[in-house]
PDB file of C-alpha atoms and ligand atoms in Angstrom:
ATOM      1  CA  MET A  17      17.291   0.883   3.780  1.00 77.00           C
ATOM      2  CA  ILE A  18      13.844   2.431   3.840  1.00 85.00           C
ATOM      3  CA  GLY A  19      11.322   1.065   1.392  1.00 90.00           C
ATOM      4  CA  GLN A  20      12.144  -2.607   1.394  1.00 91.00           C
ATOM      5  CA  PRO A  21      11.706  -5.569   3.711  1.00 89.00           C
ATOM      6  CA  HIS A  22      14.519  -6.757   5.996  1.00 88.00           C
ATOM      7  CA  ASN A  23      15.432 -10.119   7.393  1.00 90.00           C
ATOM      8  CA  TRP A  24      13.923 -10.631  10.845  1.00 92.00           C
ATOM      9  CA  ALA A  25      11.963  -7.416  10.672  1.00 88.00           C
ATOM     10  CA  MET A  26       9.297  -7.340  13.369  1.00 89.00           C
ATOM     11  CA  THR A  27       7.408  -4.084  13.002  1.00 89.00           C
ATOM     12  CA  LEU A  28       5.902  -2.009  10.232  1.00 92.00           C
ATOM     13  CA  GLN A  29       8.271  -0.775   7.547  1.00 92.00           C
ATOM     14  CA  GLU A  30       9.819   2.617   8.213  1.00 93.00           C
ATOM     15  CA  ALA A  31       7.894   5.601   6.918  1.00 94.00           C
ATOM     16  CA  ALA A  32       8.969   7.366   3.736  1.00 94.00           C
ATOM     17  CA  GLY A  33       6.041   9.765   3.673  1.00 94.00           C
ATOM     18  CA  PRO A  34       3.268  11.396   5.701  1.00 95.00           C
ATOM     19  CA  ILE A  35       0.609   8.712   5.272  1.00 96.00           C
ATOM     20  CA  LYS A  36       2.859   6.007   6.644  1.00 96.00           C
ATOM     21  CA  GLU A  37       3.815   8.286   9.548  1.00 96.00           C
ATOM     22  CA  SER A  38       0.118   8.607  10.411  1.00 96.00           C
ATOM     23  CA  ILE A  39      -0.224   4.825  10.157  1.00 96.00           C
ATOM     24  CA  HIS A  40       2.673   4.442  12.602  1.00 96.00           C
ATOM     25  CA  ASP A  41       0.999   6.867  15.029  1.00 96.00           C
ATOM     26  CA  PHE A  42      -2.299   5.016  14.806  1.00 96.00           C
ATOM     27  CA  ASN A  43      -0.566   1.660  15.199  1.00 96.00           C
ATOM     28  CA  GLN A  44       1.114   2.997  18.340  1.00 95.00           C
ATOM     29  CA  ILE A  45      -2.204   4.135  19.852  1.00 94.00           C
ATOM     30  CA  VAL A  46      -3.868   0.775  19.174  1.00 96.00           C
ATOM     31  CA  LEU A  47      -0.846  -1.137  20.444  1.00 96.00           C
ATOM     32  CA  TRP A  48      -0.994   0.682  23.804  1.00 96.00           C
ATOM     33  CA  ILE A  49      -4.749   0.128  24.088  1.00 95.00           C
ATOM     34  CA  ILE A  50      -4.150  -3.582  23.465  1.00 96.00           C
ATOM     35  CA  VAL A  51      -1.315  -3.742  25.996  1.00 97.00           C
ATOM     36  CA  ILE A  52      -3.309  -2.003  28.732  1.00 96.00           C
ATOM     37  CA  THR A  53      -6.451  -4.076  28.025  1.00 95.00           C
ATOM     38  CA  THR A  54      -4.457  -7.303  28.127  1.00 97.00           C
ATOM     39  CA  ILE A  55      -2.809  -6.363  31.428  1.00 98.00           C
ATOM     40  CA  VAL A  56      -6.093  -5.314  33.074  1.00 95.00           C
ATOM     41  CA  VAL A  57      -7.968  -8.439  31.918  1.00 95.00           C
ATOM     42  CA  GLY A  58      -5.016 -10.664  32.866  1.00 98.00           C
ATOM     43  CA  LEU A  59      -4.837  -9.178  36.375  1.00 98.00           C
ATOM     44  CA  LEU A  60      -8.611  -9.549  36.856  1.00 94.00           C
ATOM     45  CA  MET A  61      -8.445 -13.190  35.799  1.00 96.00           C
ATOM     46  CA  ALA A  62      -5.434 -13.901  38.014  1.00 97.00           C
ATOM     47  CA  TYR A  63      -7.219 -12.296  40.984  1.00 97.00           C
ATOM     48  CA  ALA A  64     -10.415 -14.300  40.341  1.00 94.00           C
ATOM     49  CA  ILE A  65      -8.494 -17.555  40.008  1.00 95.00           C
ATOM     50  CA  TRP A  66      -6.650 -16.927  43.268  1.00 96.00           C
ATOM     51  CA  ARG A  67      -9.464 -15.380  45.301  1.00 94.00           C
ATOM     52  CA  PHE A  68     -12.143 -17.943  44.374  1.00 92.00           C
ATOM     53  CA  ARG A  69     -10.028 -21.101  44.363  1.00 93.00           C
ATOM     54  CA  ALA A  70     -11.770 -24.184  45.762  1.00 92.00           C
ATOM     55  CA  SER A  71      -9.825 -24.297  49.014  1.00 94.00           C
ATOM     56  CA  ALA A  72     -10.507 -20.659  49.906  1.00 91.00           C
ATOM     57  CA  ASN A  73     -14.033 -20.566  48.540  1.00 92.00           C
ATOM     58  CA  PRO A  74     -15.594 -24.027  48.924  1.00 92.00           C
ATOM     59  CA  VAL A  75     -19.190 -22.861  48.311  1.00 92.00           C
ATOM     60  CA  PRO A  76     -19.375 -21.067  44.934  1.00 89.00           C
ATOM     61  CA  SER A  77     -21.610 -18.045  44.501  1.00 88.00           C
ATOM     62  CA  ARG A  78     -24.881 -18.653  42.613  1.00 90.00           C
ATOM     63  CA  THR A  79     -25.288 -15.056  41.523  1.00 88.00           C
ATOM     64  CA  SER A  80     -26.629 -14.928  37.962  1.00 90.00           C
ATOM     65  CA  HIS A  81     -27.201 -11.179  37.471  1.00 92.00           C
ATOM     66  CA  HIS A  82     -25.377  -8.070  38.531  1.00 93.00           C
ATOM     67  CA  THR A  83     -26.664  -4.951  36.821  1.00 95.00           C
ATOM     68  CA  LEU A  84     -23.727  -2.692  37.646  1.00 95.00           C
ATOM     69  CA  LEU A  85     -21.183  -5.260  36.418  1.00 92.00           C
ATOM     70  CA  GLU A  86     -23.110  -5.909  33.211  1.00 95.00           C
ATOM     71  CA  VAL A  87     -23.389  -2.212  32.439  1.00 96.00           C
ATOM     72  CA  ALA A  88     -19.683  -1.782  33.183  1.00 94.00           C
ATOM     73  CA  TRP A  89     -18.459  -4.576  30.932  1.00 92.00           C
ATOM     74  CA  THR A  90     -20.645  -3.277  28.116  1.00 96.00           C
ATOM     75  CA  VAL A  91     -19.905   0.420  28.440  1.00 97.00           C
ATOM     76  CA  VAL A  92     -16.147   0.158  28.983  1.00 94.00           C
ATOM     77  CA  PRO A  93     -15.482  -1.856  25.775  1.00 94.00           C
ATOM     78  CA  VAL A  94     -17.788   0.477  23.840  1.00 97.00           C
ATOM     79  CA  LEU A  95     -15.749   3.464  25.038  1.00 96.00           C
ATOM     80  CA  ILE A  96     -12.526   1.688  24.069  1.00 95.00           C
ATOM     81  CA  LEU A  97     -13.888   0.949  20.587  1.00 96.00           C
ATOM     82  CA  ILE A  98     -14.981   4.567  20.154  1.00 96.00           C
ATOM     83  CA  GLY A  99     -11.496   5.598  21.235  1.00 94.00           C
ATOM     84  CA  ILE A 100     -10.057   3.413  18.457  1.00 96.00           C
ATOM     85  CA  ALA A 101     -12.676   4.399  15.869  1.00 97.00           C
ATOM     86  CA  VAL A 102     -12.060   8.152  16.030  1.00 96.00           C
ATOM     87  CA  PRO A 103      -8.357   8.125  14.997  1.00 96.00           C
ATOM     88  CA  SER A 104      -9.074   5.212  12.650  1.00 96.00           C
ATOM     89  CA  PHE A 105     -11.657   7.184  10.674  1.00 96.00           C
ATOM     90  CA  ARG A 106      -9.424  10.257  10.677  1.00 96.00           C
ATOM     91  CA  LEU A 107      -6.693   8.153   9.069  1.00 96.00           C
ATOM     92  CA  ILE A 108      -9.047   6.626   6.497  1.00 95.00           C
ATOM     93  CA  TYR A 109     -10.191  10.069   5.387  1.00 95.00           C
ATOM     94  CA  TYR A 110      -6.612  11.351   5.341  1.00 95.00           C
ATOM     95  CA  GLN A 111      -5.614   8.509   2.994  1.00 94.00           C
ATOM     96  CA  ASP A 112      -8.721   8.904   0.897  1.00 92.00           C
ATOM     97  CA  ARG A 113      -7.621  11.616  -1.499  1.00 87.00           C
ATOM     98  CA  ALA A 114      -5.068  14.339  -2.042  1.00 85.00           C
ATOM     99  CA  ARG A 115      -6.464  17.831  -1.662  1.00 84.00           C
ATOM    100  CA  ASP A 116      -4.098  19.432  -4.150  1.00 89.00           C
ATOM    101  CA  ALA A 117      -2.179  16.824  -6.069  1.00 93.00           C
ATOM    102  CA  GLU A 118       0.663  17.985  -8.313  1.00 92.00           C
ATOM    103  CA  LEU A 119       0.491  14.948 -10.504  1.00 94.00           C
ATOM    104  CA  THR A 120      -1.815  12.062 -11.313  1.00 96.00           C
ATOM    105  CA  VAL A 121      -0.664   8.515 -11.975  1.00 96.00           C
ATOM    106  CA  ASN A 122      -3.115   5.934 -13.266  1.00 96.00           C
ATOM    107  CA  VAL A 123      -2.346   2.513 -11.858  1.00 96.00           C
ATOM    108  CA  THR A 124      -3.781  -0.567 -13.552  1.00 95.00           C
ATOM    109  CA  GLY A 125      -3.368  -4.061 -12.156  1.00 95.00           C
ATOM    110  CA  ARG A 126      -3.060  -6.803 -14.741  1.00 95.00           C
ATOM    111  CA  GLN A 127      -2.345 -10.505 -14.615  1.00 92.00           C
ATOM    112  CA  TRP A 128       0.529 -10.276 -13.689  1.00 92.00           C
ATOM    113  CA  TYR A 129       2.238  -6.968 -13.896  1.00 95.00           C
ATOM    114  CA  TRP A 130       1.456  -3.304 -13.404  1.00 96.00           C
ATOM    115  CA  HIS A 131       0.603  -0.664 -15.936  1.00 96.00           C
ATOM    116  CA  TYR A 132       1.216   3.023 -15.202  1.00 96.00           C
ATOM    117  CA  GLY A 133      -0.206   6.001 -17.038  1.00 95.00           C
ATOM    118  CA  TYR A 134       0.718   9.672 -16.688  1.00 95.00           C
ATOM    119  CA  PRO A 135      -2.345  11.506 -18.051  1.00 93.00           C
ATOM    120  CA  ASP A 136      -1.134  15.033 -17.256  1.00 91.00           C
ATOM    121  CA  GLN A 137       2.487  14.555 -18.378  1.00 91.00           C
ATOM    122  CA  GLY A 138       1.838  13.778 -22.028  1.00 90.00           C
ATOM    123  CA  ASN A 139      -0.539  10.899 -21.455  1.00 91.00           C
ATOM    124  CA  PHE A 140       2.027   8.176 -21.980  1.00 93.00           C
ATOM    125  CA  ALA A 141       1.599   4.773 -20.379  1.00 94.00           C
ATOM    126  CA  PHE A 142       3.803   1.753 -19.917  1.00 94.00           C
ATOM    127  CA  ASP A 143       4.006  -1.716 -18.433  1.00 94.00           C
ATOM    128  CA  SER A 144       6.121  -2.557 -15.429  1.00 95.00           C
ATOM    129  CA  TYR A 145       7.229  -6.174 -15.482  1.00 95.00           C
ATOM    130  CA  PRO A 146       8.943  -8.092 -12.695  1.00 95.00           C
ATOM    131  CA  ILE A 147      12.559  -9.050 -13.291  1.00 94.00           C
ATOM    132  CA  GLN A 148      13.012 -12.809 -13.324  1.00 92.00           C
ATOM    133  CA  GLU A 149      15.489 -14.236 -10.848  1.00 90.00           C
ATOM    134  CA  ALA A 150      17.892 -15.313 -13.620  1.00 90.00           C
ATOM    135  CA  ASP A 151      18.012 -11.739 -14.971  1.00 90.00           C
ATOM    136  CA  LEU A 152      18.751  -9.952 -11.707  1.00 91.00           C
ATOM    137  CA  LYS A 153      21.730  -7.600 -11.788  1.00 89.00           C
ATOM    138  CA  PRO A 154      23.025  -7.066  -8.254  1.00 86.00           C
ATOM    139  CA  GLU A 155      25.227  -4.202  -9.503  1.00 87.00           C
ATOM    140  CA  LEU A 156      22.010  -2.338 -10.362  1.00 86.00           C
ATOM    141  CA  GLY A 157      20.658  -3.021  -6.888  1.00 86.00           C
ATOM    142  CA  HIS A 158      18.029  -5.473  -8.082  1.00 89.00           C
ATOM    143  CA  LEU A 159      16.166  -7.287  -5.339  1.00 91.00           C
ATOM    144  CA  ARG A 160      14.888 -10.808  -5.745  1.00 91.00           C
ATOM    145  CA  ASN A 161      11.111 -10.939  -6.377  1.00 91.00           C
ATOM    146  CA  LEU A 162      10.834  -7.165  -5.903  1.00 93.00           C
ATOM    147  CA  SER A 163      12.533  -5.401  -8.801  1.00 93.00           C
ATOM    148  CA  VAL A 164      10.829  -4.397 -12.040  1.00 94.00           C
ATOM    149  CA  ASP A 165      12.066  -3.265 -15.434  1.00 93.00           C
ATOM    150  CA  GLU A 166      10.246   0.095 -15.426  1.00 94.00           C
ATOM    151  CA  PRO A 167       9.504   1.611 -12.025  1.00 96.00           C
ATOM    152  CA  MET A 168       6.775   4.110 -11.396  1.00 97.00           C
ATOM    153  CA  MET A 169       8.641   7.426 -11.172  1.00 97.00           C
ATOM    154  CA  ILE A 170       7.499  10.308  -8.981  1.00 97.00           C
ATOM    155  CA  PRO A 171       9.008  13.628  -7.932  1.00 97.00           C
ATOM    156  CA  VAL A 172      10.065  13.701  -4.287  1.00 97.00           C
ATOM    157  CA  GLY A 173       8.052  15.806  -1.827  1.00 95.00           C
ATOM    158  CA  LYS A 174       5.032  16.160  -4.102  1.00 95.00           C
ATOM    159  CA  ASP A 175       1.508  14.918  -3.516  1.00 96.00           C
ATOM    160  CA  ILE A 176       0.697  12.325  -6.146  1.00 96.00           C
ATOM    161  CA  ARG A 177      -2.878  11.401  -6.934  1.00 96.00           C
ATOM    162  CA  ILE A 178      -3.240   7.696  -7.626  1.00 96.00           C
ATOM    163  CA  ILE A 179      -6.190   6.481  -9.661  1.00 96.00           C
ATOM    164  CA  THR A 180      -6.504   2.709  -9.681  1.00 96.00           C
ATOM    165  CA  THR A 181      -8.390   0.351 -11.903  1.00 95.00           C
ATOM    166  CA  GLY A 182      -8.139  -3.312 -12.839  1.00 94.00           C
ATOM    167  CA  GLN A 183      -8.154  -4.952 -16.221  1.00 93.00           C
ATOM    168  CA  ASP A 184      -8.889  -8.603 -15.491  1.00 93.00           C
ATOM    169  CA  VAL A 185      -9.380  -9.436 -11.827  1.00 95.00           C
ATOM    170  CA  ILE A 186      -9.041  -7.534  -8.564  1.00 96.00           C
ATOM    171  CA  HIS A 187      -5.466  -6.665  -7.613  1.00 97.00           C
ATOM    172  CA  SER A 188      -4.229  -4.367  -4.895  1.00 97.00           C
ATOM    173  CA  PHE A 189      -1.607  -1.648  -5.177  1.00 96.00           C
ATOM    174  CA  PHE A 190       0.362  -1.816  -1.943  1.00 97.00           C
ATOM    175  CA  VAL A 191       3.575   0.011  -1.041  1.00 96.00           C
ATOM    176  CA  PRO A 192       4.134  -0.332   2.710  1.00 95.00           C
ATOM    177  CA  SER A 193       6.732   2.410   3.243  1.00 96.00           C
ATOM    178  CA  LEU A 194       4.495   4.972   1.534  1.00 96.00           C
ATOM    179  CA  GLY A 195       1.409   3.812   3.404  1.00 95.00           C
ATOM    180  CA  VAL A 196      -0.580   3.243   0.239  1.00 95.00           C
ATOM    181  CA  GLN A 197      -2.883   0.323  -0.401  1.00 95.00           C
ATOM    182  CA  LYS A 198      -5.758   0.421  -2.854  1.00 96.00           C
ATOM    183  CA  TYR A 199      -7.686  -2.228  -4.715  1.00 96.00           C
ATOM    184  CA  THR A 200      -7.544  -2.142  -8.496  1.00 96.00           C
ATOM    185  CA  ILE A 201     -10.988  -3.295  -9.588  1.00 96.00           C
ATOM    186  CA  PRO A 202     -12.093  -3.929 -13.178  1.00 96.00           C
ATOM    187  CA  GLY A 203     -14.788  -1.487 -14.204  1.00 94.00           C
ATOM    188  CA  ARG A 204     -14.142   0.884 -11.337  1.00 94.00           C
ATOM    189  CA  THR A 205     -11.727   3.679 -10.644  1.00 94.00           C
ATOM    190  CA  MET A 206     -10.660   4.429  -7.122  1.00 95.00           C
ATOM    191  CA  GLU A 207      -8.566   7.233  -5.739  1.00 95.00           C
ATOM    192  CA  THR A 208      -5.866   7.540  -3.133  1.00 96.00           C
ATOM    193  CA  TRP A 209      -2.620   9.472  -2.889  1.00 96.00           C
ATOM    194  CA  LEU A 210       0.952   9.216  -1.755  1.00 96.00           C
ATOM    195  CA  ARG A 211       3.967  11.373  -1.114  1.00 96.00           C
ATOM    196  CA  ALA A 212       7.585  10.364  -0.676  1.00 96.00           C
ATOM    197  CA  ASP A 213       9.417  12.818   1.553  1.00 96.00           C
ATOM    198  CA  ARG A 214      12.793  11.402   0.666  1.00 95.00           C
ATOM    199  CA  VAL A 215      14.552  10.339  -2.482  1.00 96.00           C
ATOM    200  CA  GLY A 216      14.575   6.576  -2.742  1.00 95.00           C
ATOM    201  CA  THR A 217      13.171   3.379  -4.121  1.00 95.00           C
ATOM    202  CA  PHE A 218      10.112   2.003  -2.410  1.00 96.00           C
ATOM    203  CA  TYR A 219       9.043  -1.561  -2.986  1.00 96.00           C
ATOM    204  CA  GLY A 220       5.643  -3.133  -2.733  1.00 96.00           C
ATOM    205  CA  GLN A 221       3.645  -6.043  -4.025  1.00 96.00           C
ATOM    206  CA  CYS A 222       0.169  -6.856  -5.175  1.00 96.00           C
ATOM    207  CA  ASN A 223      -1.626  -7.879  -2.011  1.00 93.00           C
ATOM    208  CA  GLN A 224      -4.917  -9.171  -3.295  1.00 95.00           C
ATOM    209  CA  ILE A 225      -4.723 -12.771  -4.420  1.00 95.00           C
ATOM    210  CA  CYS A 226      -5.174 -12.498  -8.176  1.00 94.00           C
ATOM    211  CA  GLY A 227      -4.152 -15.827  -9.682  1.00 93.00           C
ATOM    212  CA  THR A 228      -1.171 -18.057 -10.328  1.00 94.00           C
ATOM    213  CA  ASN A 229       1.459 -15.335 -10.458  1.00 94.00           C
ATOM    214  CA  HIS A 230       0.098 -13.184  -7.671  1.00 95.00           C
ATOM    215  CA  TRP A 231       3.281 -13.842  -5.717  1.00 94.00           C
ATOM    216  CA  PHE A 232       5.368 -12.271  -8.459  1.00 95.00           C
ATOM    217  CA  MET A 233       3.722  -8.924  -9.049  1.00 95.00           C
ATOM    218  CA  PRO A 234       6.127  -6.461  -7.464  1.00 96.00           C
ATOM    219  CA  ILE A 235       5.717  -2.694  -7.398  1.00 97.00           C
ATOM    220  CA  VAL A 236       8.593  -0.235  -7.495  1.00 96.00           C
ATOM    221  CA  VAL A 237       8.036   3.460  -6.839  1.00 97.00           C
ATOM    222  CA  LYS A 238      11.099   5.595  -7.369  1.00 96.00           C
ATOM    223  CA  ALA A 239      11.126   9.114  -5.931  1.00 97.00           C
ATOM    224  CA  VAL A 240      13.629  11.464  -7.556  1.00 97.00           C
ATOM    225  CA  PRO A 241      14.275  15.241  -7.484  1.00 97.00           C
ATOM    226  CA  GLN A 242      11.995  17.342  -9.665  1.00 96.00           C
ATOM    227  CA  ALA A 243      14.610  17.979 -12.393  1.00 96.00           C
ATOM    228  CA  GLU A 244      15.382  14.291 -12.672  1.00 96.00           C
ATOM    229  CA  PHE A 245      11.682  13.534 -12.848  1.00 96.00           C
ATOM    230  CA  GLU A 246      11.219  16.030 -15.669  1.00 96.00           C
ATOM    231  CA  ALA A 247      14.103  14.482 -17.589  1.00 96.00           C
ATOM    232  CA  TRP A 248      12.507  11.078 -17.148  1.00 96.00           C
ATOM    233  CA  VAL A 249       9.149  12.411 -18.375  1.00 95.00           C
ATOM    234  CA  ALA A 250      10.859  13.802 -21.481  1.00 94.00           C
ATOM    235  CA  SER A 251      12.453  10.451 -22.268  1.00 93.00           C
ATOM    236  CA  ALA A 252       9.307   8.513 -21.334  1.00 93.00           C
ATOM    237  CA  ARG A 253       7.301  10.542 -23.852  1.00 92.00           C
ATOM    238  CA  GLN A 254       9.696   9.312 -26.510  1.00 90.00           C
ATOM    239  CA  ARG A 255       9.873   5.732 -25.390  1.00 89.00           C
ATOM    240  CA  PHE A 256       6.303   4.914 -24.432  1.00 89.00           C
ATOM    241  CA  ALA A 257       3.126   4.960 -26.444  1.00 82.00           C
ATOM    242  CA  ARG A 258       0.356   7.279 -25.480  1.00 83.00           C
ATOM    243  CA  ALA A 259      -2.415   5.878 -23.335  1.00 76.00           C
ATOM    244  CA  ASP A 260      -4.968   6.630 -26.052  1.00 75.00           C
ATOM    245  CA  GLY A 261      -3.217   4.196 -28.362  1.00 71.00           C
ATOM    246  CA  SER A 262      -1.317   6.603 -30.582  1.00 70.00           C
ATOM    247  CA  PRO A 263       2.366   5.753 -30.953  1.00 67.00           C
ATOM    248  CA  ALA A 264       5.180   7.223 -28.916  1.00 66.00           C
ATOM    249  CA  GLN A 265       6.663  10.456 -30.168  1.00 60.00           C
ATOM    250  CA  VAL A 266       9.479   8.732 -32.017  1.00 52.00           C
ATOM    251  CA  ALA A 267       9.781   8.698 -35.792  1.00 42.00           C
ATOM    252  CA  ALA A 268       6.352   7.920 -37.209  1.00 41.00           C
ATOM    253  CA  SER A 269       5.812   4.224 -37.555  1.00 43.00           C
ATOM    254  CA  PRO A 270       4.622   2.953 -40.947  1.00 43.00           C
ATOM    255  CA  VAL A 271       1.550   1.349 -39.427  1.00 44.00           C
ATOM    256  CA  ALA A 272      -0.068   3.178 -36.545  1.00 43.00           C
ATOM    257  CA  PRO A 273      -1.304   0.741 -33.919  1.00 44.00           C
ATOM    258  CA  GLN A 274      -5.084   0.600 -33.673  1.00 45.00           C
ATOM    259  CA  ASP A 275      -5.514  -0.485 -30.105  1.00 47.00           C
ATOM    260  CA  PRO A 276      -3.848   0.603 -26.877  1.00 48.00           C
ATOM    261  CA  GLU A 277      -2.251  -2.805 -26.309  1.00 49.00           C
ATOM    262  CA  ALA A 278      -0.511  -2.689 -29.676  1.00 43.00           C
ATOM    263  CA  GLY A 279       0.806   0.776 -28.888  1.00 44.00           C
ATOM    264  CA  THR A 280       2.303  -0.354 -25.626  1.00 48.00           C
ATOM    265  CA  GLN A 281       3.818  -3.464 -27.112  1.00 45.00           C
ATOM    266  CA  LEU A 282       5.295  -1.426 -29.950  1.00 43.00           C
ATOM    267  CA  ALA A 283       6.917   0.879 -27.445  1.00 48.00           C
ATOM    268  CA  GLN A 284       8.367  -2.126 -25.673  1.00 49.00           C
ATOM    269  CA  LEU A 285       9.834  -3.518 -28.865  1.00 46.00           C
ATOM    270  CA  ARG A 286      11.529  -0.204 -29.498  1.00 45.00           C
ATOM    271  CA  ARG A 287      13.219  -0.101 -26.134  1.00 44.00           C
TER     272      ARG A 287
HETATM  273 CU1  LIG B 321      -2.159 -10.163  -6.870  1.00 86.01          CU
END
């Protein structure tokens, strides 16, 4: 299953989209550089240990400077680091923002759950709470410590702009299989993007220590076909309050909530 952790998994999670594929490629490049460097340094050390052992070399050299060697062991690592830096920066700028996003999702980290807003789909917003272990329903495919009541829904194959912010402390929006990781910082908005190239459910977690319940702040991104996404948007507009605090588009409530929190909570009560 792509999008979730496995027992005994050793490597990065499988890619569900283009950013994660680029991360895999970069990881591969760095891994080979590490392997080759380790082998070369290991062989040099083994040779030095053998060649200059006490029995074969009873009088040690007293050389303290060797210009060529010093230049070599400075320049070679610098070249290696430049070789790592170039693809690294390319990847950072690739992740930085979507050029032509089809959709924007506002992601807010809160102690201790996520809040998602869809400003260009009717401006509704909702909370996404973790499902407690006692309430898990295996028949619905719930995963321990990873499932939520309301996933973030996206259409498959579309570039999604993600705008993050925090409400209380710094959290981090992290979905490994989609290659997305962005801090959510109070008082700041930051941008990144993601795209799922396959239908599926992709799990993540807050990965910036944010307090007592940091361990239980799962993220679920569900990628569905466009028609299914549109149907969800239609129902979400009914169920969830608008991000500006006005009530959801259900029958007018007798008392309109005055603050955004009340609107969201009202929508939750109605569910
Ligand atoms: Cu956290």
